[in-house]
């Protein structure tokens, strides 16, 4: 089988095109191919097929499209239902996008190693995979979501091929091509710098300088920024006569860019998350120029930050231009303003305070995107409150973003979202032993089991319990277990130093609207225990309509204070409240209702 997406979406078998009808069938196939054997959720498919207004029969129609694809593509292709969506596997199939990315990656490596002839050939082969505008026969919704990243990959490959040609002395051959490209893409600084180089080597120094001045004006008018390093250093080289070829050429070395390393220190062994760590490392290593936005989500205390930082640290070699880290919540739990975070990141990238725009947020965003456009960075954004906070912080170019949040985010595809679960009993015991010492637990295995049960698989709770035992060598595991046995004081006991489970859980409660806050307080029923419940149960208990109760419960799911636990026999969602969250709910009353902070 052969699949094509770099042009009209097509499937070929044995030299003959497989007949697929309609933009929606082509959209489904293209979405599955772009996912590269990752699960594509129903919600993602619905958004790409129908946008914000899917029909009531969306799920049934998606099922129908998948059935048709299975039939038309035949036995060589496997399309499998994997909740919450589908995955396509086609072992041995040729996909033009995969071939493009492989040759482009090899070409850029050859370019970096100054094997210019090989680089030019590989990059030409990569660009030869394109047959026009990518995804030419899909829905407008998919074009809006996916075309721009693919076009950016093509442009990066084209710029690299032109760089190899210039290094080989082919400035006359590429002059017309560069002139047309700069006219079409006037704000791409690398293309303009390449045109300046070609003009200078053809003896047209005045035209090279005019190209710079024209670019400086365009950047100021359209983006409100000054020329970046690539364009500025080329301008200086033209003035200094340093763009010649051969032995006489004097390479002007631009000022070294800082390579930031902002990751916090990793905290010991990462217990019970080996599979998740491997998945994150694999996704970060895929590269290929496509934007990588990866979300780690789940309730407070699950160890999202520890996992993200470890994955970033172990993948650092893939990002030669640096590792950035930003905490998106302040010490008081309030979301930080994007303006302050952008200033922090720009300083790490080498910008001085006086160079930071004093105007509105848009000016900072433009500068940030300009400074990240030609770098391969890994950015870790910790504890993101929502899409509005995230959007201005997304970098340009071939950088990756690893995000932690208690909420799922619309700007991250379902296939790139890793929802952490609670640790099982075995992993919980390992984490407790890593913090407290294994011998203490082996001396009293029943008490160790009790501690695991009281912490409910929550890594933060287990870490606190282990830290308390480690700090008190005269305590037995049984003594701490006895202190945690009373539900009324368990949250208070799970505190040590600056680790406070109650404070961390309350930070999820604080942003809740009063109505949702009151529903959470109503879940403190001791009789509920760990049993799942439906919206009707909550409605009856709290004197609400079923719809009002379900809306509040869904809001609690969105903030990771509740989990979905399947469906009842009538097809209604069942919700589950973690025991430690239920204990927190028991401490809430109307006087605890959060007030909205100014500026949030």
PDB file of C-alpha atoms in Angstrom, residues 319-421:
ATOM      1  CA  UNK A 319      16.968  19.823  21.668  1.00  0.00           C
ATOM      2  CA  UNK A 320      20.377  21.428  21.146  1.00  0.00           C
ATOM      3  CA  UNK A 321      19.089  24.990  21.591  1.00  0.00           C
ATOM      4  CA  UNK A 322      17.981  24.519  25.172  1.00  0.00           C
ATOM      5  CA  UNK A 323      15.437  23.403  27.745  1.00  0.00           C
ATOM      6  CA  UNK A 324      12.955  25.983  29.043  1.00  0.00           C
ATOM      7  CA  UNK A 325      10.717  25.620  32.086  1.00  0.00           C
ATOM      8  CA  UNK A 326       7.985  27.879  33.424  1.00  0.00           C
ATOM      9  CA  UNK A 327       5.629  27.442  36.367  1.00  0.00           C
ATOM     10  CA  UNK A 328       2.233  28.780  35.310  1.00  0.00           C
ATOM     11  CA  UNK A 329       0.816  29.216  38.824  1.00  0.00           C
ATOM     12  CA  UNK A 330       2.137  31.535  41.516  1.00  0.00           C
ATOM     13  CA  UNK A 331       2.830  30.600  45.108  1.00  0.00           C
ATOM     14  CA  UNK A 332      -0.728  31.582  46.019  1.00  0.00           C
ATOM     15  CA  UNK A 333      -2.169  29.238  43.399  1.00  0.00           C
ATOM     16  CA  UNK A 334      -3.310  32.033  41.078  1.00  0.00           C
ATOM     17  CA  UNK A 335      -2.520  31.624  37.344  1.00  0.00           C
ATOM     18  CA  UNK A 336       0.436  33.749  36.245  1.00  0.00           C
ATOM     19  CA  UNK A 337      -0.161  36.307  33.533  1.00  0.00           C
ATOM     20  CA  UNK A 338       1.275  35.234  30.131  1.00  0.00           C
ATOM     21  CA  UNK A 339       3.114  38.584  29.944  1.00  0.00           C
ATOM     22  CA  UNK A 340       5.257  37.741  32.993  1.00  0.00           C
ATOM     23  CA  UNK A 341       5.978  34.214  31.734  1.00  0.00           C
ATOM     24  CA  UNK A 342       6.974  35.469  28.268  1.00  0.00           C
ATOM     25  CA  UNK A 343       9.383  37.978  29.798  1.00  0.00           C
ATOM     26  CA  UNK A 344      10.952  35.186  31.855  1.00  0.00           C
ATOM     27  CA  UNK A 345      11.380  32.951  28.810  1.00  0.00           C
ATOM     28  CA  UNK A 346      12.766  35.747  26.622  1.00  0.00           C
ATOM     29  CA  UNK A 347      15.391  36.587  29.259  1.00  0.00           C
ATOM     30  CA  UNK A 348      16.442  32.928  29.241  1.00  0.00           C
ATOM     31  CA  UNK A 349      16.764  33.169  25.448  1.00  0.00           C
ATOM     32  CA  UNK A 350      19.192  36.070  25.772  1.00  0.00           C
ATOM     33  CA  UNK A 351      16.966  39.147  25.621  1.00  0.00           C
ATOM     34  CA  UNK A 352      17.854  41.994  27.965  1.00  0.00           C
ATOM     35  CA  UNK A 353      15.162  43.777  29.961  1.00  0.00           C
ATOM     36  CA  UNK A 354      15.469  46.960  27.926  1.00  0.00           C
ATOM     37  CA  UNK A 355      14.863  44.989  24.716  1.00  0.00           C
ATOM     38  CA  UNK A 356      11.520  43.642  25.938  1.00  0.00           C
ATOM     39  CA  UNK A 357       8.553  45.559  24.476  1.00  0.00           C
ATOM     40  CA  UNK A 358       6.782  47.731  26.999  1.00  0.00           C
ATOM     41  CA  UNK A 359       3.553  47.642  25.001  1.00  0.00           C
ATOM     42  CA  UNK A 360       0.766  45.102  24.873  1.00  0.00           C
ATOM     43  CA  UNK A 361       0.936  41.329  25.035  1.00  0.00           C
ATOM     44  CA  UNK A 362       0.904  40.956  21.233  1.00  0.00           C
ATOM     45  CA  UNK A 363       4.298  42.671  20.942  1.00  0.00           C
ATOM     46  CA  UNK A 364       5.853  40.252  23.433  1.00  0.00           C
ATOM     47  CA  UNK A 365       4.330  37.300  21.598  1.00  0.00           C
ATOM     48  CA  UNK A 366       5.762  38.493  18.265  1.00  0.00           C
ATOM     49  CA  UNK A 367       9.233  38.851  19.743  1.00  0.00           C
ATOM     50  CA  UNK A 368       8.959  35.434  21.416  1.00  0.00           C
ATOM     51  CA  UNK A 369       7.901  33.738  18.187  1.00  0.00           C
ATOM     52  CA  UNK A 370      10.722  35.459  16.296  1.00  0.00           C
ATOM     53  CA  UNK A 371      13.321  34.313  18.840  1.00  0.00           C
ATOM     54  CA  UNK A 372      12.091  30.715  18.830  1.00  0.00           C
ATOM     55  CA  UNK A 373      11.468  30.370  15.089  1.00  0.00           C
ATOM     56  CA  UNK A 374      14.863  28.903  14.165  1.00  0.00           C
ATOM     57  CA  UNK A 375      15.660  27.050  17.364  1.00  0.00           C
ATOM     58  CA  UNK A 376      15.009  23.496  18.492  1.00  0.00           C
ATOM     59  CA  UNK A 377      13.828  23.963  22.050  1.00  0.00           C
ATOM     60  CA  UNK A 378      11.936  21.884  24.562  1.00  0.00           C
ATOM     61  CA  UNK A 379       9.557  23.989  26.628  1.00  0.00           C
ATOM     62  CA  UNK A 380       7.973  22.571  29.791  1.00  0.00           C
ATOM     63  CA  UNK A 381       4.909  24.535  30.911  1.00  0.00           C
ATOM     64  CA  UNK A 382       3.886  23.356  34.359  1.00  0.00           C
ATOM     65  CA  UNK A 383       0.407  23.625  35.849  1.00  0.00           C
ATOM     66  CA  UNK A 384      -1.341  25.371  32.945  1.00  0.00           C
ATOM     67  CA  UNK A 385      -4.765  26.681  33.929  1.00  0.00           C
ATOM     68  CA  UNK A 386      -6.354  26.621  30.457  1.00  0.00           C
ATOM     69  CA  UNK A 387      -6.066  27.279  26.740  1.00  0.00           C
ATOM     70  CA  UNK A 388      -6.230  31.066  27.096  1.00  0.00           C
ATOM     71  CA  UNK A 389      -3.119  31.034  29.271  1.00  0.00           C
ATOM     72  CA  UNK A 390      -1.355  28.508  27.022  1.00  0.00           C
ATOM     73  CA  UNK A 391      -1.903  30.082  23.578  1.00  0.00           C
ATOM     74  CA  UNK A 392       0.577  33.016  23.813  1.00  0.00           C
ATOM     75  CA  UNK A 393       3.323  30.736  25.169  1.00  0.00           C
ATOM     76  CA  UNK A 394       3.474  28.297  22.255  1.00  0.00           C
ATOM     77  CA  UNK A 395       6.809  28.741  20.425  1.00  0.00           C
ATOM     78  CA  UNK A 396       7.381  28.884  16.695  1.00  0.00           C
ATOM     79  CA  UNK A 397       9.505  26.551  14.604  1.00  0.00           C
ATOM     80  CA  UNK A 398      10.668  23.016  15.346  1.00  0.00           C
ATOM     81  CA  UNK A 399      10.300  23.132  19.121  1.00  0.00           C
ATOM     82  CA  UNK A 400       8.364  20.820  21.423  1.00  0.00           C
ATOM     83  CA  UNK A 401       6.074  21.766  24.289  1.00  0.00           C
ATOM     84  CA  UNK A 402       5.448  19.464  27.241  1.00  0.00           C
ATOM     85  CA  UNK A 403       2.472  20.670  29.292  1.00  0.00           C
ATOM     86  CA  UNK A 404       1.096  19.641  32.672  1.00  0.00           C
ATOM     87  CA  UNK A 405      -2.424  20.605  33.661  1.00  0.00           C
ATOM     88  CA  UNK A 406      -5.251  19.306  35.798  1.00  0.00           C
ATOM     89  CA  UNK A 407      -7.588  19.987  32.874  1.00  0.00           C
ATOM     90  CA  UNK A 408      -7.690  18.666  29.346  1.00  0.00           C
ATOM     91  CA  UNK A 409      -6.873  21.328  26.771  1.00  0.00           C
ATOM     92  CA  UNK A 410      -8.479  21.990  23.399  1.00  0.00           C
ATOM     93  CA  UNK A 411      -5.106  22.995  21.893  1.00  0.00           C
ATOM     94  CA  UNK A 412      -3.685  19.503  22.484  1.00  0.00           C
ATOM     95  CA  UNK A 413      -5.006  16.575  20.471  1.00  0.00           C
ATOM     96  CA  UNK A 414      -6.425  13.618  22.333  1.00  0.00           C
ATOM     97  CA  UNK A 415      -3.680  11.384  20.949  1.00  0.00           C
ATOM     98  CA  UNK A 416      -1.067  13.668  22.516  1.00  0.00           C
ATOM     99  CA  UNK A 417      -2.765  13.705  25.930  1.00  0.00           C
ATOM    100  CA  UNK A 418      -1.437  11.390  28.637  1.00  0.00           C
ATOM    101  CA  UNK A 419      -3.920  11.035  31.507  1.00  0.00           C
ATOM    102  CA  UNK A 420      -2.109   9.761  34.592  1.00  0.00           C
ATOM    103  CA  UNK A 421      -3.817   7.202  36.776  1.00  0.00           C
TER     104      UNK A 421
END
